[in-house]
Amino acid sequence: MKLLEQAIMERGRVIGSDILLVDTFLNHQVDVFLMQEIGKEFAAHFKKNQIDRVATIESSGIAPAAFAALFLEAPLVIMKKQASRILTGDLLAATVRSFTKGTQYELTVKRDFLPKGERVLFVDDFLASGEAAIGAKKLIDSAGAVLAGVGIVIEKSFQSGPERLREEGIELYSLARIASMQEGQILFH
Ligand code: G4P
């Protein structure tokens, strides 16, 4: 998606060889006009997959996922990373390890918000090692729903995520695919 690649080039910043800072438009300050275009693009691509519901993980996935849900005319469900005393009832859980941040969290969602048989599109901001998407798939599977596709805003193709998702037979659509990066230079596929 040209508009997104342009935003990455003009407003992103590479740290080291594997972290892209996009807090100017994606995950801290948010360019809602760009998010709107991102939502339209996901909706146009995944229309054929008969999506009933969009799912994401708090917090950075919410903006692009909300716009995808809007244009797919589907509800949005936000999987939680933070334990909460008021989040009770029939909860599904899966452990997710973050290789980028070196942390681990329990991904949870209310079973009621992933109805059995529904076709779910999972949307997230980054695909790195694929842990978040695999964790989301575990929750969707255990709810008896169907993961009907994964939509990613920025894929770091040089990390293991894309390959892992393919091995799981998951349909992946990434709007920007970074082949390699270093300070001052980003190469897209
Ligand atoms: P994975 O899910 O693909 O395995 O990714 P990984 O564990 O490596 O990354 C975990 C967190 O780091 C995720 O955010 C992800 O969005 C973020 N991340 C991964 N690569 C980059 C990058 O190049 N740039 C930036 N800015 N973030 C990256 P999170 O911990 O779930 O936090 P949140 O921001 O969604 O709250």
mmCIF file of C-alpha atoms and ligand atoms in Angstrom:
data_model
loop_
_atom_site.group_PDB
_atom_site.id
_atom_site.type_symbol
_atom_site.label_atom_id
_atom_site.label_comp_id
_atom_site.label_asym_id
_atom_site.label_seq_id
_atom_site.Cartn_x
_atom_site.Cartn_y
_atom_site.Cartn_z
ATOM 1 C CA MET A 1 0.000 0.000 0.000
ATOM 2 C CA LYS A 2 1.825 3.046 -1.341
ATOM 3 C CA LEU A 3 0.355 5.570 1.105
ATOM 4 C CA LEU A 4 1.524 3.468 4.047
ATOM 5 C CA GLU A 5 5.007 2.902 2.603
ATOM 6 C CA GLN A 6 5.271 6.657 2.123
ATOM 7 C CA ALA A 7 4.266 7.265 5.767
ATOM 8 C CA ILE A 8 6.867 4.732 6.938
ATOM 9 C CA MET A 9 9.592 6.382 4.839
ATOM 10 C CA GLU A 10 8.678 9.933 5.821
ATOM 11 C CA ARG A 11 7.492 9.539 9.408
ATOM 12 C CA GLY A 12 9.069 6.272 10.636
ATOM 13 C CA ARG A 13 12.495 5.756 12.172
ATOM 14 C CA VAL A 14 14.611 2.612 12.216
ATOM 15 C CA ILE A 15 16.304 1.671 15.467
ATOM 16 C CA GLY A 16 19.152 -0.801 15.049
ATOM 17 C CA SER A 17 18.430 -3.428 12.421
ATOM 18 C CA ASP A 18 15.045 -4.724 13.477
ATOM 19 C CA ILE A 19 12.862 -2.113 15.214
ATOM 20 C CA LEU A 20 10.798 0.432 13.326
ATOM 21 C CA LEU A 21 9.485 3.358 15.321
ATOM 22 C CA VAL A 22 6.097 4.456 13.993
ATOM 23 C CA ASP A 23 4.774 6.338 16.996
ATOM 24 C CA THR A 24 4.243 9.429 14.810
ATOM 25 C CA PHE A 25 1.278 7.859 12.981
ATOM 26 C CA LEU A 26 0.434 4.327 14.143
ATOM 27 C CA ASN A 27 0.865 3.431 17.792
ATOM 28 C CA HIS A 28 1.160 6.581 19.886
ATOM 29 C CA GLN A 29 0.053 9.559 17.823
ATOM 30 C CA VAL A 30 -2.456 8.125 15.350
ATOM 31 C CA ASP A 31 -3.138 9.375 11.826
ATOM 32 C CA VAL A 32 -6.829 8.519 11.593
ATOM 33 C CA PHE A 33 -7.021 9.487 7.920
ATOM 34 C CA LEU A 34 -4.321 6.935 7.126
ATOM 35 C CA MET A 35 -6.104 4.422 9.414
ATOM 36 C CA GLN A 36 -9.266 4.985 7.418
ATOM 37 C CA GLU A 37 -7.458 4.059 4.177
ATOM 38 C CA ILE A 38 -5.910 1.039 5.934
ATOM 39 C CA GLY A 39 -9.367 -0.066 7.076
ATOM 40 C CA LYS A 40 -10.747 0.272 3.530
ATOM 41 C CA GLU A 41 -7.862 -1.773 2.123
ATOM 42 C CA PHE A 42 -8.326 -4.619 4.632
ATOM 43 C CA ALA A 43 -12.075 -4.597 4.011
ATOM 44 C CA ALA A 44 -11.641 -4.715 0.217
ATOM 45 C CA HIS A 45 -9.162 -7.607 0.457
ATOM 46 C CA PHE A 46 -11.044 -9.717 2.998
ATOM 47 C CA LYS A 47 -14.596 -9.125 1.745
ATOM 48 C CA LYS A 48 -14.402 -12.496 -0.080
ATOM 49 C CA ASN A 49 -13.637 -14.274 3.227
ATOM 50 C CA GLN A 50 -17.115 -13.546 4.622
ATOM 51 C CA ILE A 51 -15.904 -12.001 7.857
ATOM 52 C CA ASP A 52 -18.381 -11.944 10.756
ATOM 53 C CA ARG A 53 -16.106 -10.256 13.265
ATOM 54 C CA VAL A 54 -12.749 -8.501 13.581
ATOM 55 C CA ALA A 55 -10.393 -9.236 16.491
ATOM 56 C CA THR A 56 -7.233 -7.510 17.664
ATOM 57 C CA ILE A 57 -4.987 -7.244 20.731
ATOM 58 C CA GLU A 58 -4.779 -4.168 22.913
ATOM 59 C CA SER A 59 -3.383 -1.603 22.415
ATOM 60 C CA SER A 60 -1.686 -0.804 19.111
ATOM 61 C CA GLY A 61 -3.870 -3.072 16.988
ATOM 62 C CA ILE A 62 -7.049 -1.237 17.966
ATOM 63 C CA ALA A 63 -6.833 1.735 15.582
ATOM 64 C CA PRO A 64 -6.340 -0.216 12.321
ATOM 65 C CA ALA A 65 -8.685 -3.022 13.461
ATOM 66 C CA ALA A 66 -11.478 -0.556 14.296
ATOM 67 C CA PHE A 67 -11.376 0.917 10.793
ATOM 68 C CA ALA A 68 -11.258 -2.550 9.214
ATOM 69 C CA ALA A 69 -14.328 -3.507 11.258
ATOM 70 C CA LEU A 70 -16.094 -0.309 10.240
ATOM 71 C CA PHE A 71 -15.648 -0.971 6.517
ATOM 72 C CA LEU A 72 -16.446 -4.683 6.891
ATOM 73 C CA GLU A 73 -19.539 -3.653 8.866
ATOM 74 C CA ALA A 74 -18.565 -6.161 11.546
ATOM 75 C CA PRO A 75 -18.163 -5.962 15.335
ATOM 76 C CA LEU A 76 -14.689 -5.575 16.836
ATOM 77 C CA VAL A 77 -13.405 -7.596 19.782
ATOM 78 C CA ILE A 78 -10.265 -6.559 21.676
ATOM 79 C CA MET A 79 -8.264 -9.370 23.229
ATOM 80 C CA LYS A 80 -6.797 -8.312 26.572
ATOM 81 C CA LYS A 81 -3.224 -8.469 27.811
ATOM 82 C CA GLN A 82 -3.886 -6.963 31.222
ATOM 83 C CA ALA A 83 -5.497 -9.025 33.946
ATOM 84 C CA SER A 84 -8.503 -7.210 35.364
ATOM 85 C CA ARG A 85 -10.657 -7.833 38.415
ATOM 86 C CA ILE A 86 -13.775 -6.873 36.495
ATOM 87 C CA LEU A 87 -12.974 -9.154 33.549
ATOM 88 C CA THR A 88 -14.723 -12.250 34.858
ATOM 89 C CA GLY A 89 -16.961 -14.970 33.488
ATOM 90 C CA ASP A 90 -16.097 -17.625 30.941
ATOM 91 C CA LEU A 91 -12.646 -16.504 29.808
ATOM 92 C CA LEU A 92 -10.382 -18.113 27.222
ATOM 93 C CA ALA A 93 -6.633 -17.689 27.729
ATOM 94 C CA ALA A 94 -3.353 -18.323 25.913
ATOM 95 C CA THR A 95 0.221 -17.427 26.873
ATOM 96 C CA VAL A 96 2.024 -15.112 24.448
ATOM 97 C CA ARG A 97 5.787 -14.466 24.547
ATOM 98 C CA SER A 98 7.110 -11.245 23.080
ATOM 99 C CA PHE A 99 10.544 -11.737 21.569
ATOM 100 C CA THR A 100 10.887 -8.032 20.788
ATOM 101 C CA LYS A 101 10.169 -6.955 24.346
ATOM 102 C CA GLY A 102 11.374 -10.061 26.166
ATOM 103 C CA THR A 103 8.105 -10.293 28.089
ATOM 104 C CA GLN A 104 5.237 -12.742 28.450
ATOM 105 C CA TYR A 105 1.536 -12.156 29.015
ATOM 106 C CA GLU A 106 -1.733 -14.010 29.286
ATOM 107 C CA LEU A 107 -3.982 -13.167 26.341
ATOM 108 C CA THR A 108 -7.641 -13.369 27.368
ATOM 109 C CA VAL A 109 -11.057 -12.905 25.818
ATOM 110 C CA LYS A 110 -14.625 -13.617 26.928
ATOM 111 C CA ARG A 111 -15.909 -16.719 25.188
ATOM 112 C CA ASP A 112 -19.196 -14.881 24.464
ATOM 113 C CA PHE A 113 -17.345 -12.391 22.242
ATOM 114 C CA LEU A 114 -16.065 -15.140 19.911
ATOM 115 C CA PRO A 115 -19.281 -16.972 19.029
ATOM 116 C CA LYS A 116 -18.937 -20.547 17.815
ATOM 117 C CA GLY A 117 -18.789 -20.862 14.022
ATOM 118 C CA GLU A 118 -18.152 -17.163 13.360
ATOM 119 C CA ARG A 119 -15.462 -16.219 10.849
ATOM 120 C CA VAL A 120 -12.906 -13.931 12.478
ATOM 121 C CA LEU A 121 -10.373 -11.595 10.852
ATOM 122 C CA PHE A 122 -7.416 -10.897 13.146
ATOM 123 C CA VAL A 123 -5.779 -7.472 12.610
ATOM 124 C CA ASP A 124 -2.576 -6.220 14.226
ATOM 125 C CA ASP A 125 -0.064 -3.403 13.775
ATOM 126 C CA PHE A 126 3.133 -5.487 13.464
ATOM 127 C CA LEU A 127 4.043 -9.016 12.496
ATOM 128 C CA ALA A 128 7.451 -9.937 13.893
ATOM 129 C CA SER A 129 7.787 -13.481 15.220
ATOM 130 C CA GLY A 130 4.075 -14.201 14.955
ATOM 131 C CA GLU A 131 3.507 -14.956 18.648
ATOM 132 C CA ALA A 132 0.553 -12.588 18.977
ATOM 133 C CA ALA A 133 -1.206 -13.968 15.884
ATOM 134 C CA ILE A 134 -0.612 -17.580 16.966
ATOM 135 C CA GLY A 135 -1.939 -16.738 20.453
ATOM 136 C CA ALA A 136 -5.024 -15.130 18.904
ATOM 137 C CA LYS A 137 -5.550 -18.232 16.749
ATOM 138 C CA LYS A 138 -5.457 -20.423 19.866
ATOM 139 C CA LEU A 139 -8.237 -18.351 21.464
ATOM 140 C CA ILE A 140 -10.317 -18.337 18.272
ATOM 141 C CA ASP A 141 -9.880 -22.124 17.861
ATOM 142 C CA SER A 142 -10.747 -22.847 21.472
ATOM 143 C CA ALA A 143 -13.919 -20.759 21.133
ATOM 144 C CA GLY A 144 -14.980 -22.920 18.188
ATOM 145 C CA ALA A 145 -14.788 -19.902 15.859
ATOM 146 C CA VAL A 146 -12.764 -19.820 12.627
ATOM 147 C CA LEU A 147 -9.699 -17.700 11.901
ATOM 148 C CA ALA A 148 -10.601 -16.527 8.393
ATOM 149 C CA GLY A 149 -7.491 -14.377 7.826
ATOM 150 C CA VAL A 150 -4.796 -12.215 9.373
ATOM 151 C CA GLY A 151 -4.394 -8.569 8.329
ATOM 152 C CA ILE A 152 -1.136 -6.881 9.298
ATOM 153 C CA VAL A 153 -0.236 -3.223 8.875
ATOM 154 C CA ILE A 154 3.574 -3.695 8.875
ATOM 155 C CA GLU A 155 5.170 -7.081 8.267
ATOM 156 C CA LYS A 156 8.837 -7.526 9.029
ATOM 157 C CA SER A 157 9.339 -10.258 6.434
ATOM 158 C CA PHE A 158 12.883 -10.968 7.629
ATOM 159 C CA GLN A 159 11.561 -12.279 10.959
ATOM 160 C CA SER A 160 9.922 -15.664 11.497
ATOM 161 C CA GLY A 161 6.235 -14.586 11.698
ATOM 162 C CA PRO A 162 5.208 -14.801 8.027
ATOM 163 C CA GLU A 163 6.702 -18.304 7.674
ATOM 164 C CA ARG A 164 5.076 -19.523 10.915
ATOM 165 C CA LEU A 165 1.648 -18.276 9.817
ATOM 166 C CA ARG A 166 2.028 -19.935 6.426
ATOM 167 C CA GLU A 167 2.962 -23.212 8.150
ATOM 168 C CA GLU A 168 -0.274 -22.944 10.170
ATOM 169 C CA GLY A 169 -2.202 -22.521 6.908
ATOM 170 C CA ILE A 170 -3.296 -18.984 7.812
ATOM 171 C CA GLU A 171 -4.136 -16.514 5.033
ATOM 172 C CA LEU A 172 -1.918 -13.476 5.612
ATOM 173 C CA TYR A 173 -2.328 -10.059 4.019
ATOM 174 C CA SER A 174 0.208 -7.380 4.987
ATOM 175 C CA LEU A 175 -0.107 -3.800 3.773
ATOM 176 C CA ALA A 176 3.618 -3.021 4.003
ATOM 177 C CA ARG A 177 6.225 -5.775 3.784
ATOM 178 C CA ILE A 178 9.708 -4.835 4.893
ATOM 179 C CA ALA A 179 12.411 -6.994 3.339
ATOM 180 C CA SER A 180 15.239 -5.375 5.283
ATOM 181 C CA MET A 181 16.051 -2.225 7.171
ATOM 182 C CA GLN A 182 18.870 -0.302 8.749
ATOM 183 C CA GLU A 183 19.149 3.277 9.921
ATOM 184 C CA GLY A 184 18.286 5.570 7.035
ATOM 185 C CA GLN A 185 17.210 2.763 4.698
ATOM 186 C CA ILE A 186 14.091 0.626 4.452
ATOM 187 C CA LEU A 187 13.564 -1.861 1.632
ATOM 188 C CA PHE A 188 10.025 -3.023 0.817
ATOM 189 C CA HIS A 189 9.100 -6.148 -1.132
HETATM 190 P P1 G4P B 1 5.010 -11.074 17.430
HETATM 191 O O1 G4P B 1 3.698 -10.906 18.105
HETATM 192 O O2 G4P B 1 4.925 -10.983 15.934
HETATM 193 O O3 G4P B 1 5.756 -12.300 17.911
HETATM 194 O O4 G4P B 1 5.892 -9.841 17.837
HETATM 195 P P2 G4P B 1 6.861 -9.627 19.066
HETATM 196 O O5 G4P B 1 6.448 -10.523 20.183
HETATM 197 O O6 G4P B 1 8.262 -9.696 18.577
HETATM 198 O O7 G4P B 1 6.459 -8.124 19.407
HETATM 199 C C1 G4P B 1 5.774 -7.796 20.540
HETATM 200 C C2 G4P B 1 5.409 -6.363 20.612
HETATM 201 O O8 G4P B 1 6.373 -5.532 19.959
HETATM 202 C C3 G4P B 1 4.093 -6.031 19.966
HETATM 203 O O9 G4P B 1 3.549 -4.953 20.671
HETATM 204 C C4 G4P B 1 4.498 -5.550 18.580
HETATM 205 O O10 G4P B 1 3.537 -4.710 18.009
HETATM 206 C C5 G4P B 1 5.750 -4.805 18.900
HETATM 207 N N1 G4P B 1 6.696 -4.728 17.801
HETATM 208 C C6 G4P B 1 7.310 -5.741 17.145
HETATM 209 N N2 G4P B 1 8.163 -5.243 16.234
HETATM 210 C C7 G4P B 1 8.082 -3.894 16.307
HETATM 211 C C8 G4P B 1 8.712 -2.826 15.622
HETATM 212 O O11 G4P B 1 9.568 -3.006 14.725
HETATM 213 N N3 G4P B 1 8.349 -1.575 15.979
HETATM 214 C C9 G4P B 1 7.432 -1.310 16.951
HETATM 215 N N4 G4P B 1 7.127 -0.035 17.206
HETATM 216 N N5 G4P B 1 6.821 -2.291 17.623
HETATM 217 C C10 G4P B 1 7.136 -3.582 17.304
HETATM 218 P P3 G4P B 1 2.889 -5.176 22.092
HETATM 219 O O12 G4P B 1 3.897 -5.548 23.114
HETATM 220 O O13 G4P B 1 1.793 -6.169 21.933
HETATM 221 O O14 G4P B 1 2.404 -3.787 22.552
HETATM 222 P P4 G4P B 1 1.295 -2.782 22.072
HETATM 223 O O15 G4P B 1 2.065 -1.704 21.393
HETATM 224 O O16 G4P B 1 0.333 -3.427 21.122
HETATM 225 O O17 G4P B 1 0.620 -2.367 23.296
#
